[in-house]
């Protein structure tokens, strides 16, 4: 068939937010793994949509590995930023990491679409995507297209909407 256009995506966000679970769910069911463990360093994953072939840098969100993120910024053409909507205590840490990312010289003046997943929407005390977007001050992002979706990565809910947006925006 026709070779799909390749897009490099950085998957970022705090540890335990659900990055690997999301990327795993975007793969065909026969390629999905059952047991997801915390990512060490990073892992390169691939998935396809109707018109694109995505290569994802699934980065570890653990504090001791976050300094690896910036080494891949130049490579990335788009960002998937995952937030645990139920982790209210660390929302401020997620915002700090996002602000550091947005101010990085390899990111700052580029038109890089950012897809936010307000993940774990299934948990009873999860914040809405509107609330997450307010706490992260997403309306201040003026120089990049962005979109936020509520998701439940375990059930796979909300993921398609996000990926459809990304496919139409990169
Ligand atoms: P690091 O690799 O350490 O940065 O974490 P990560 O962001 O890749 O998180 P991971 O995908 O490993 O998921 C962490 C935990 O959250 C796992 O136990 C997942 O099953 C769980 N999880 C992920 N998404 C959801 C969700 O939408 N709802 C619920 N309830 N649990 C989720
Ligand atoms: Mg992971």
Short mmCIF file of N, CA and C and ligand atoms in Angstrom, two decimals:
data_model
loop_
_atom_site.label_atom_id
_atom_site.label_comp_id
_atom_site.label_asym_id
_atom_site.label_seq_id
_atom_site.Cartn_x
_atom_site.Cartn_y
_atom_site.Cartn_z
N UNK A 1 0.82 -1.21 0.00
CA UNK A 1 0.00 0.00 0.00
C UNK A 1 0.85 1.26 0.00
N UNK A 2 0.21 2.37 0.13
CA UNK A 2 0.91 3.66 0.12
C UNK A 2 1.59 3.87 1.47
N UNK A 3 2.83 4.34 1.43
CA UNK A 3 3.57 4.57 2.67
C UNK A 3 2.97 5.78 3.39
N UNK A 4 2.65 5.61 4.68
CA UNK A 4 2.06 6.71 5.43
C UNK A 4 3.13 7.69 5.87
N UNK A 5 2.73 8.93 6.00
CA UNK A 5 3.64 9.96 6.48
C UNK A 5 4.00 9.67 7.94
N UNK A 6 5.29 9.74 8.24
CA UNK A 6 5.77 9.45 9.60
C UNK A 6 5.80 10.70 10.46
N UNK A 7 5.30 10.57 11.67
CA UNK A 7 5.30 11.69 12.62
C UNK A 7 5.94 11.24 13.93
N UNK A 8 6.87 12.03 14.42
CA UNK A 8 7.51 11.73 15.71
C UNK A 8 6.80 12.48 16.82
N UNK A 9 6.36 11.74 17.82
CA UNK A 9 5.59 12.31 18.92
C UNK A 9 6.31 12.06 20.24
N UNK A 10 6.36 13.10 21.09
CA UNK A 10 6.90 12.93 22.44
C UNK A 10 5.74 12.73 23.39
N UNK A 11 5.77 11.66 24.18
CA UNK A 11 4.72 11.43 25.17
C UNK A 11 5.30 11.77 26.55
N UNK A 12 4.78 12.86 27.14
CA UNK A 12 5.34 13.43 28.36
C UNK A 12 4.27 13.57 29.43
N UNK A 13 4.72 13.77 30.65
CA UNK A 13 3.80 13.91 31.79
C UNK A 13 4.40 13.20 32.99
N UNK A 14 3.85 13.46 34.16
CA UNK A 14 4.40 12.88 35.38
C UNK A 14 4.27 11.36 35.38
N UNK A 15 5.09 10.72 36.20
CA UNK A 15 5.00 9.28 36.42
C UNK A 15 3.59 8.93 36.92
N UNK A 16 3.14 7.77 36.52
CA UNK A 16 1.84 7.25 36.94
C UNK A 16 0.64 7.97 36.32
N UNK A 17 0.88 8.86 35.34
CA UNK A 17 -0.25 9.57 34.73
C UNK A 17 -0.98 8.70 33.71
N UNK A 18 -0.29 7.70 33.16
CA UNK A 18 -0.95 6.78 32.23
C UNK A 18 -0.41 6.83 30.81
N UNK A 19 0.77 7.40 30.61
CA UNK A 19 1.34 7.54 29.26
C UNK A 19 1.47 6.20 28.54
N UNK A 20 2.11 5.24 29.20
CA UNK A 20 2.35 3.94 28.55
C UNK A 20 1.04 3.20 28.31
N UNK A 21 0.09 3.36 29.24
CA UNK A 21 -1.22 2.72 29.08
C UNK A 21 -1.93 3.29 27.85
N UNK A 22 -1.83 4.59 27.65
CA UNK A 22 -2.46 5.24 26.49
C UNK A 22 -1.83 4.75 25.19
N UNK A 23 -0.50 4.79 25.13
CA UNK A 23 0.18 4.39 23.88
C UNK A 23 -0.10 2.93 23.57
N UNK A 24 -0.12 2.11 24.60
CA UNK A 24 -0.41 0.69 24.41
C UNK A 24 -1.80 0.49 23.80
N UNK A 25 -2.78 1.27 24.27
CA UNK A 25 -4.16 1.14 23.79
C UNK A 25 -4.32 1.62 22.34
N UNK A 26 -3.38 2.44 21.88
CA UNK A 26 -3.48 2.94 20.50
C UNK A 26 -2.93 1.95 19.48
N UNK A 27 -2.29 0.90 19.97
CA UNK A 27 -1.77 -0.13 19.07
C UNK A 27 -2.87 -1.11 18.72
N UNK A 28 -2.70 -1.85 17.62
CA UNK A 28 -3.68 -2.90 17.30
C UNK A 28 -3.75 -3.91 18.46
N UNK A 29 -4.92 -4.49 18.69
CA UNK A 29 -5.10 -5.32 19.89
C UNK A 29 -4.10 -6.47 19.98
N UNK A 30 -3.69 -7.02 18.84
CA UNK A 30 -2.73 -8.13 18.90
C UNK A 30 -1.31 -7.68 19.24
N UNK A 31 -1.08 -6.38 19.28
CA UNK A 31 0.25 -5.86 19.62
C UNK A 31 0.28 -5.26 21.03
N UNK A 32 -0.89 -5.26 21.69
CA UNK A 32 -0.94 -4.67 23.04
C UNK A 32 -0.38 -5.63 24.09
N UNK A 33 0.26 -5.06 25.11
CA UNK A 33 0.74 -5.90 26.20
C UNK A 33 -0.27 -5.83 27.35
N UNK A 34 -0.26 -6.83 28.18
CA UNK A 34 -1.22 -6.91 29.28
C UNK A 34 -0.67 -6.25 30.54
N UNK A 35 0.62 -6.46 30.77
CA UNK A 35 1.19 -5.90 32.01
C UNK A 35 2.05 -4.69 31.71
N UNK A 36 1.61 -3.56 32.22
CA UNK A 36 2.34 -2.31 32.01
C UNK A 36 3.08 -1.96 33.29
N UNK A 37 4.37 -1.72 33.13
CA UNK A 37 5.21 -1.38 34.29
C UNK A 37 5.72 0.04 34.11
N UNK A 38 6.15 0.68 35.21
CA UNK A 38 6.71 2.03 35.07
C UNK A 38 7.87 2.03 34.07
N UNK A 39 7.87 3.01 33.21
CA UNK A 39 8.90 3.10 32.17
C UNK A 39 10.23 3.49 32.80
N UNK A 40 11.27 2.82 32.34
CA UNK A 40 12.63 3.15 32.78
C UNK A 40 13.27 3.92 31.62
N UNK A 41 13.65 5.17 31.87
CA UNK A 41 14.25 5.95 30.78
C UNK A 41 13.19 6.34 29.76
N UNK A 42 13.14 5.60 28.66
CA UNK A 42 12.07 5.81 27.68
C UNK A 42 11.94 4.57 26.82
N UNK A 43 10.89 4.57 26.03
CA UNK A 43 10.66 3.43 25.16
C UNK A 43 10.10 3.97 23.84
N UNK A 44 10.54 3.40 22.74
CA UNK A 44 10.06 3.86 21.43
C UNK A 44 8.95 2.93 20.96
N UNK A 45 7.80 3.50 20.67
CA UNK A 45 6.62 2.72 20.30
C UNK A 45 6.07 3.24 18.98
N UNK A 46 5.31 2.40 18.29
CA UNK A 46 4.72 2.83 17.03
C UNK A 46 3.24 2.50 16.98
N UNK A 47 2.47 3.39 16.38
CA UNK A 47 1.08 3.05 16.05
C UNK A 47 0.68 3.84 14.81
N UNK A 48 -0.35 3.34 14.14
CA UNK A 48 -0.78 3.96 12.90
C UNK A 48 -2.21 4.45 13.00
N UNK A 49 -2.51 5.51 12.26
CA UNK A 49 -3.90 5.93 12.09
C UNK A 49 -4.20 5.81 10.60
N UNK A 50 -5.37 6.27 10.18
CA UNK A 50 -5.73 6.06 8.78
C UNK A 50 -4.73 6.68 7.81
N UNK A 51 -4.14 7.83 8.19
CA UNK A 51 -3.24 8.48 7.23
C UNK A 51 -1.81 8.65 7.72
N UNK A 52 -1.55 8.36 9.00
CA UNK A 52 -0.22 8.63 9.54
C UNK A 52 0.37 7.43 10.26
N UNK A 53 1.70 7.42 10.31
CA UNK A 53 2.44 6.42 11.07
C UNK A 53 3.18 7.15 12.18
N UNK A 54 2.77 6.91 13.42
CA UNK A 54 3.34 7.62 14.56
C UNK A 54 4.48 6.83 15.20
N UNK A 55 5.60 7.50 15.45
CA UNK A 55 6.67 6.95 16.27
C UNK A 55 6.66 7.75 17.56
N UNK A 56 6.45 7.07 18.67
CA UNK A 56 6.28 7.75 19.95
C UNK A 56 7.48 7.51 20.85
N UNK A 57 8.00 8.59 21.41
CA UNK A 57 9.01 8.49 22.46
C UNK A 57 8.24 8.53 23.78
N UNK A 58 8.00 7.37 24.34
CA UNK A 58 7.25 7.25 25.58
C UNK A 58 8.24 7.41 26.73
N UNK A 59 8.31 8.62 27.26
CA UNK A 59 9.32 8.96 28.26
C UNK A 59 8.86 8.55 29.66
N UNK A 60 9.80 8.22 30.51
CA UNK A 60 9.47 8.01 31.93
C UNK A 60 9.17 9.36 32.55
N UNK A 61 8.14 9.39 33.41
CA UNK A 61 7.80 10.63 34.09
C UNK A 61 8.42 10.75 35.48
N UNK A 62 9.15 9.71 35.90
CA UNK A 62 9.76 9.77 37.23
C UNK A 62 10.76 10.92 37.30
N UNK A 63 10.79 11.57 38.45
CA UNK A 63 11.65 12.74 38.64
C UNK A 63 13.07 12.53 38.15
N UNK A 64 13.62 11.38 38.48
CA UNK A 64 15.05 11.16 38.16
C UNK A 64 15.29 10.99 36.66
N UNK A 65 14.22 10.78 35.86
CA UNK A 65 14.39 10.61 34.41
C UNK A 65 13.91 11.82 33.62
N UNK A 66 13.27 12.77 34.29
CA UNK A 66 12.67 13.89 33.53
C UNK A 66 13.71 14.72 32.79
N UNK A 67 14.97 14.68 33.27
CA UNK A 67 16.03 15.43 32.58
C UNK A 67 16.36 14.82 31.21
N UNK A 68 15.84 13.62 30.93
CA UNK A 68 16.04 13.02 29.60
C UNK A 68 15.15 13.66 28.54
N UNK A 69 13.99 14.18 28.98
CA UNK A 69 13.00 14.66 28.01
C UNK A 69 13.60 15.59 26.97
N UNK A 70 14.36 16.59 27.47
CA UNK A 70 14.80 17.67 26.58
C UNK A 70 15.71 17.20 25.45
N UNK A 71 16.35 16.05 25.63
CA UNK A 71 17.24 15.56 24.58
C UNK A 71 16.47 15.12 23.34
N UNK A 72 15.17 14.94 23.47
CA UNK A 72 14.34 14.46 22.36
C UNK A 72 13.46 15.56 21.78
N UNK A 73 13.51 16.75 22.35
CA UNK A 73 12.61 17.82 21.90
C UNK A 73 12.81 18.15 20.42
N UNK A 74 14.06 18.20 19.96
CA UNK A 74 14.33 18.56 18.56
C UNK A 74 13.71 17.55 17.60
N UNK A 75 13.70 16.28 18.01
CA UNK A 75 13.16 15.17 17.21
C UNK A 75 11.65 15.21 17.07
N UNK A 76 10.99 15.78 18.10
CA UNK A 76 9.53 15.68 18.16
C UNK A 76 8.84 16.66 17.23
N UNK A 77 7.76 16.20 16.62
CA UNK A 77 6.93 17.08 15.77
C UNK A 77 5.61 17.40 16.44
N UNK A 78 5.30 16.66 17.49
CA UNK A 78 4.06 16.88 18.24
C UNK A 78 4.27 16.32 19.64
N UNK A 79 3.41 16.75 20.57
CA UNK A 79 3.53 16.31 21.97
C UNK A 79 2.19 15.76 22.44
N UNK A 80 2.26 14.64 23.14
CA UNK A 80 1.10 14.16 23.90
C UNK A 80 1.48 14.35 25.36
N UNK A 81 0.73 15.18 26.08
CA UNK A 81 1.05 15.47 27.48
C UNK A 81 -0.08 14.90 28.33
N UNK A 82 0.28 13.98 29.22
CA UNK A 82 -0.73 13.23 29.98
C UNK A 82 -0.76 13.71 31.43
N UNK A 83 -1.97 13.93 31.93
CA UNK A 83 -2.18 14.36 33.31
C UNK A 83 -3.07 13.34 34.00
N UNK A 84 -2.72 12.98 35.22
CA UNK A 84 -3.61 12.18 36.07
C UNK A 84 -4.60 13.15 36.70
N UNK A 85 -5.85 13.15 36.20
CA UNK A 85 -6.86 14.12 36.64
C UNK A 85 -7.25 13.95 38.10
N UNK A 86 -6.88 12.81 38.69
CA UNK A 86 -7.25 12.56 40.08
C UNK A 86 -6.12 12.94 41.04
N UNK A 87 -4.97 13.29 40.49
CA UNK A 87 -3.80 13.60 41.32
C UNK A 87 -3.73 15.11 41.58
N UNK A 88 -4.63 15.56 42.48
CA UNK A 88 -4.74 17.01 42.71
C UNK A 88 -3.48 17.56 43.36
N UNK A 89 -2.87 16.75 44.24
CA UNK A 89 -1.66 17.21 44.94
C UNK A 89 -0.53 17.53 43.99
N UNK A 90 -0.44 16.78 42.91
CA UNK A 90 0.70 16.99 42.00
C UNK A 90 0.34 17.80 40.75
N UNK A 91 -0.86 18.38 40.73
CA UNK A 91 -1.25 19.19 39.57
C UNK A 91 -0.26 20.35 39.39
N UNK A 92 0.21 20.90 40.51
CA UNK A 92 1.16 22.01 40.45
C UNK A 92 2.52 21.55 39.91
N UNK A 93 2.87 20.31 40.20
CA UNK A 93 4.13 19.76 39.65
C UNK A 93 3.97 19.54 38.15
N UNK A 94 2.82 19.04 37.74
CA UNK A 94 2.55 18.85 36.31
C UNK A 94 2.63 20.20 35.59
N UNK A 95 2.08 21.25 36.22
CA UNK A 95 2.12 22.58 35.61
C UNK A 95 3.56 23.09 35.49
N UNK A 96 4.36 22.85 36.54
CA UNK A 96 5.76 23.27 36.49
C UNK A 96 6.51 22.59 35.34
N UNK A 97 6.28 21.29 35.19
CA UNK A 97 6.95 20.56 34.12
C UNK A 97 6.48 21.05 32.75
N UNK A 98 5.19 21.33 32.64
CA UNK A 98 4.65 21.85 31.38
C UNK A 98 5.25 23.22 31.06
N UNK A 99 5.33 24.09 32.06
CA UNK A 99 5.88 25.43 31.83
C UNK A 99 7.36 25.37 31.43
N UNK A 100 8.09 24.47 32.09
CA UNK A 100 9.51 24.29 31.73
C UNK A 100 9.63 23.82 30.28
N UNK A 101 8.77 22.88 29.92
CA UNK A 101 8.74 22.37 28.55
C UNK A 101 8.45 23.50 27.55
N UNK A 102 7.41 24.28 27.83
CA UNK A 102 6.98 25.32 26.88
C UNK A 102 8.02 26.43 26.73
N UNK A 103 8.85 26.60 27.76
CA UNK A 103 9.87 27.65 27.70
C UNK A 103 11.22 27.17 27.19
N UNK A 104 11.31 25.89 26.87
CA UNK A 104 12.58 25.35 26.40
C UNK A 104 12.89 25.88 25.00
N UNK A 105 14.15 26.26 24.75
CA UNK A 105 14.50 26.81 23.42
C UNK A 105 14.17 25.88 22.24
N UNK A 106 14.20 24.58 22.46
CA UNK A 106 13.90 23.66 21.35
C UNK A 106 12.40 23.48 21.12
N UNK A 107 11.59 24.11 21.97
CA UNK A 107 10.13 23.97 21.86
C UNK A 107 9.49 25.33 21.62
N UNK A 108 10.06 26.34 22.26
CA UNK A 108 9.40 27.63 22.44
C UNK A 108 8.81 28.26 21.17
N UNK A 109 9.60 28.37 20.13
CA UNK A 109 9.10 29.12 18.97
C UNK A 109 8.65 28.22 17.83
N UNK A 110 8.36 26.99 18.16
CA UNK A 110 7.93 26.05 17.11
C UNK A 110 6.42 25.83 17.15
N UNK A 111 5.86 25.61 15.99
CA UNK A 111 4.45 25.24 15.91
C UNK A 111 4.35 23.73 16.12
N UNK A 112 4.26 23.35 17.37
CA UNK A 112 4.18 21.92 17.70
C UNK A 112 2.83 21.66 18.33
N UNK A 113 1.97 20.91 17.68
CA UNK A 113 0.67 20.62 18.30
C UNK A 113 0.86 19.86 19.62
N UNK A 114 0.06 20.22 20.61
CA UNK A 114 0.10 19.53 21.90
C UNK A 114 -1.29 18.96 22.21
N UNK A 115 -1.33 17.65 22.35
CA UNK A 115 -2.56 16.98 22.75
C UNK A 115 -2.47 16.63 24.23
N UNK A 116 -3.40 17.16 25.01
CA UNK A 116 -3.44 16.87 26.45
C UNK A 116 -4.50 15.80 26.72
N UNK A 117 -4.12 14.80 27.49
CA UNK A 117 -5.11 13.87 27.99
C UNK A 117 -5.30 14.11 29.49
N UNK A 118 -6.50 14.51 29.87
CA UNK A 118 -6.88 14.56 31.29
C UNK A 118 -7.32 13.13 31.61
N UNK A 119 -6.33 12.32 31.97
CA UNK A 119 -6.55 10.87 32.07
C UNK A 119 -7.12 10.46 33.43
N UNK A 120 -7.55 9.23 33.52
CA UNK A 120 -8.14 8.62 34.74
C UNK A 120 -9.46 9.28 35.08
N UNK A 121 -10.22 9.65 34.05
CA UNK A 121 -11.52 10.29 34.27
C UNK A 121 -12.52 9.34 34.93
N UNK A 122 -12.18 8.05 34.95
CA UNK A 122 -13.06 7.06 35.58
C UNK A 122 -12.99 7.12 37.11
N UNK A 123 -11.95 7.70 37.66
CA UNK A 123 -11.82 7.74 39.12
C UNK A 123 -12.77 8.77 39.70
N UNK A 124 -13.34 8.44 40.85
CA UNK A 124 -14.43 9.23 41.40
C UNK A 124 -14.04 10.68 41.69
N UNK A 125 -12.80 10.89 42.12
CA UNK A 125 -12.40 12.26 42.45
C UNK A 125 -11.60 12.94 41.33
N UNK A 126 -11.77 12.45 40.11
CA UNK A 126 -11.05 13.06 38.98
C UNK A 126 -11.63 14.44 38.66
N UNK A 127 -10.75 15.37 38.34
CA UNK A 127 -11.18 16.70 37.91
C UNK A 127 -11.62 16.62 36.45
N UNK A 128 -12.52 17.51 36.06
CA UNK A 128 -12.96 17.56 34.66
C UNK A 128 -11.82 18.11 33.79
N UNK A 129 -11.93 17.86 32.49
CA UNK A 129 -10.89 18.38 31.58
C UNK A 129 -10.87 19.92 31.59
N UNK A 130 -12.03 20.52 31.81
CA UNK A 130 -12.09 21.99 31.89
C UNK A 130 -11.30 22.48 33.11
N UNK A 131 -11.50 21.80 34.23
CA UNK A 131 -10.79 22.18 35.46
C UNK A 131 -9.28 21.96 35.31
N UNK A 132 -8.90 20.82 34.72
CA UNK A 132 -7.47 20.56 34.50
C UNK A 132 -6.87 21.64 33.62
N UNK A 133 -7.60 21.99 32.58
CA UNK A 133 -7.13 23.00 31.64
C UNK A 133 -6.97 24.36 32.34
N UNK A 134 -7.87 24.67 33.28
CA UNK A 134 -7.75 25.92 34.06
C UNK A 134 -6.53 25.88 34.97
N UNK A 135 -6.34 24.75 35.67
CA UNK A 135 -5.22 24.65 36.62
C UNK A 135 -3.88 24.71 35.91
N UNK A 136 -3.83 24.21 34.69
CA UNK A 136 -2.57 24.24 33.92
C UNK A 136 -2.44 25.52 33.09
N UNK A 137 -3.45 26.39 33.15
CA UNK A 137 -3.46 27.66 32.41
C UNK A 137 -3.23 27.45 30.91
N UNK A 138 -3.93 26.48 30.36
CA UNK A 138 -3.71 26.15 28.95
C UNK A 138 -4.10 27.29 28.01
N UNK A 139 -5.04 28.14 28.46
CA UNK A 139 -5.45 29.24 27.58
C UNK A 139 -4.29 30.20 27.31
N UNK A 140 -3.23 30.13 28.10
CA UNK A 140 -2.05 30.97 27.86
C UNK A 140 -1.18 30.46 26.70
N UNK A 141 -1.45 29.28 26.21
CA UNK A 141 -0.67 28.75 25.09
C UNK A 141 -1.25 29.33 23.80
N UNK A 142 -0.52 30.30 23.25
CA UNK A 142 -1.06 31.02 22.09
C UNK A 142 -0.35 30.65 20.79
N UNK A 143 0.87 30.14 20.90
CA UNK A 143 1.66 29.94 19.68
C UNK A 143 1.68 28.50 19.19
N UNK A 144 0.86 27.66 19.80
CA UNK A 144 0.81 26.25 19.40
C UNK A 144 -0.63 25.78 19.41
N UNK A 145 -1.01 24.96 18.42
CA UNK A 145 -2.34 24.38 18.50
C UNK A 145 -2.38 23.37 19.66
N UNK A 146 -3.42 23.40 20.46
CA UNK A 146 -3.54 22.41 21.53
C UNK A 146 -4.99 21.98 21.69
N UNK A 147 -5.13 20.83 22.33
CA UNK A 147 -6.45 20.25 22.51
C UNK A 147 -6.41 19.40 23.76
N UNK A 148 -7.48 19.40 24.54
CA UNK A 148 -7.51 18.54 25.72
C UNK A 148 -8.71 17.60 25.65
N UNK A 149 -8.48 16.35 26.00
CA UNK A 149 -9.53 15.33 26.02
C UNK A 149 -9.51 14.65 27.38
N UNK A 150 -10.67 14.40 27.94
CA UNK A 150 -10.75 13.52 29.11
C UNK A 150 -10.60 12.09 28.60
N UNK A 151 -9.87 11.27 29.34
CA UNK A 151 -9.68 9.88 28.88
C UNK A 151 -9.67 8.89 30.04
N UNK A 152 -10.00 7.69 29.67
CA UNK A 152 -9.83 6.53 30.56
C UNK A 152 -9.02 5.54 29.74
N UNK A 153 -7.71 5.53 30.00
CA UNK A 153 -6.81 4.73 29.17
C UNK A 153 -7.00 3.23 29.38
N UNK A 154 -7.51 2.86 30.55
CA UNK A 154 -7.70 1.43 30.82
C UNK A 154 -8.81 0.90 29.90
N UNK A 155 -9.89 1.66 29.79
CA UNK A 155 -10.99 1.24 28.90
C UNK A 155 -10.76 1.73 27.47
N UNK A 156 -9.85 2.67 27.29
CA UNK A 156 -9.59 3.19 25.95
C UNK A 156 -10.52 4.32 25.57
N UNK A 157 -11.26 4.86 26.52
CA UNK A 157 -12.22 5.92 26.21
C UNK A 157 -11.54 7.28 26.07
N UNK A 158 -11.97 8.03 25.06
CA UNK A 158 -11.45 9.39 24.86
C UNK A 158 -10.18 9.45 24.02
N UNK A 159 -9.57 8.31 23.79
CA UNK A 159 -8.28 8.32 23.08
C UNK A 159 -8.44 8.64 21.60
N UNK A 160 -9.48 8.04 20.99
CA UNK A 160 -9.67 8.23 19.55
C UNK A 160 -9.90 9.69 19.20
N UNK A 161 -10.73 10.37 20.01
CA UNK A 161 -11.00 11.79 19.76
C UNK A 161 -9.68 12.57 19.72
N UNK A 162 -8.79 12.27 20.67
CA UNK A 162 -7.53 12.98 20.75
C UNK A 162 -6.65 12.70 19.54
N UNK A 163 -6.57 11.44 19.18
CA UNK A 163 -5.69 11.06 18.07
C UNK A 163 -6.25 11.59 16.73
N UNK A 164 -7.56 11.65 16.61
CA UNK A 164 -8.17 12.24 15.41
C UNK A 164 -7.77 13.71 15.30
N UNK A 165 -7.81 14.40 16.43
CA UNK A 165 -7.39 15.82 16.43
C UNK A 165 -5.93 15.94 16.01
N UNK A 166 -5.08 15.07 16.60
CA UNK A 166 -3.65 15.14 16.30
C UNK A 166 -3.39 14.87 14.81
N UNK A 167 -4.07 13.87 14.30
CA UNK A 167 -3.91 13.53 12.88
C UNK A 167 -4.29 14.69 11.98
N UNK A 168 -5.31 15.42 12.37
CA UNK A 168 -5.76 16.55 11.56
C UNK A 168 -4.94 17.81 11.75
N UNK A 169 -4.07 17.82 12.75
CA UNK A 169 -3.37 19.06 13.11
C UNK A 169 -1.87 19.05 12.79
N UNK A 170 -1.26 17.87 12.81
CA UNK A 170 0.20 17.84 12.54
C UNK A 170 0.49 18.18 11.07
P1 LIG B 1 5.81 6.26 34.02
O1 LIG B 1 6.21 5.30 32.95
O2 LIG B 1 6.34 5.89 35.36
O3 LIG B 1 6.11 7.68 33.68
O4 LIG B 1 4.18 6.17 34.17
P2 LIG B 1 3.09 6.24 33.00
O5 LIG B 1 2.64 7.65 32.83
O6 LIG B 1 3.56 5.54 31.78
O7 LIG B 1 1.85 5.46 33.66
P3 LIG B 1 1.36 3.97 33.33
O8 LIG B 1 0.80 3.90 31.95
O9 LIG B 1 2.44 3.03 33.67
O10 LIG B 1 0.12 3.84 34.33
C1 LIG B 1 0.26 3.99 35.74
C2 LIG B 1 -0.89 3.31 36.44
O11 LIG B 1 -2.10 4.01 36.19
C3 LIG B 1 -1.15 1.87 35.97
O12 LIG B 1 -1.50 1.10 37.10
C4 LIG B 1 -2.33 2.01 35.04
O13 LIG B 1 -3.13 0.85 34.95
C5 LIG B 1 -3.10 3.13 35.68
N1 LIG B 1 -3.93 3.88 34.72
C6 LIG B 1 -3.55 4.40 33.54
N2 LIG B 1 -4.57 5.04 32.94
C7 LIG B 1 -5.63 4.93 33.78
C8 LIG B 1 -6.99 5.40 33.72
O14 LIG B 1 -7.44 6.06 32.79
N3 LIG B 1 -7.78 5.09 34.79
C9 LIG B 1 -7.33 4.37 35.85
N4 LIG B 1 -8.20 4.11 36.83
N5 LIG B 1 -6.07 3.92 35.94
C10 LIG B 1 -5.22 4.20 34.92
MG1 LIG B 2 5.36 4.72 31.23
#
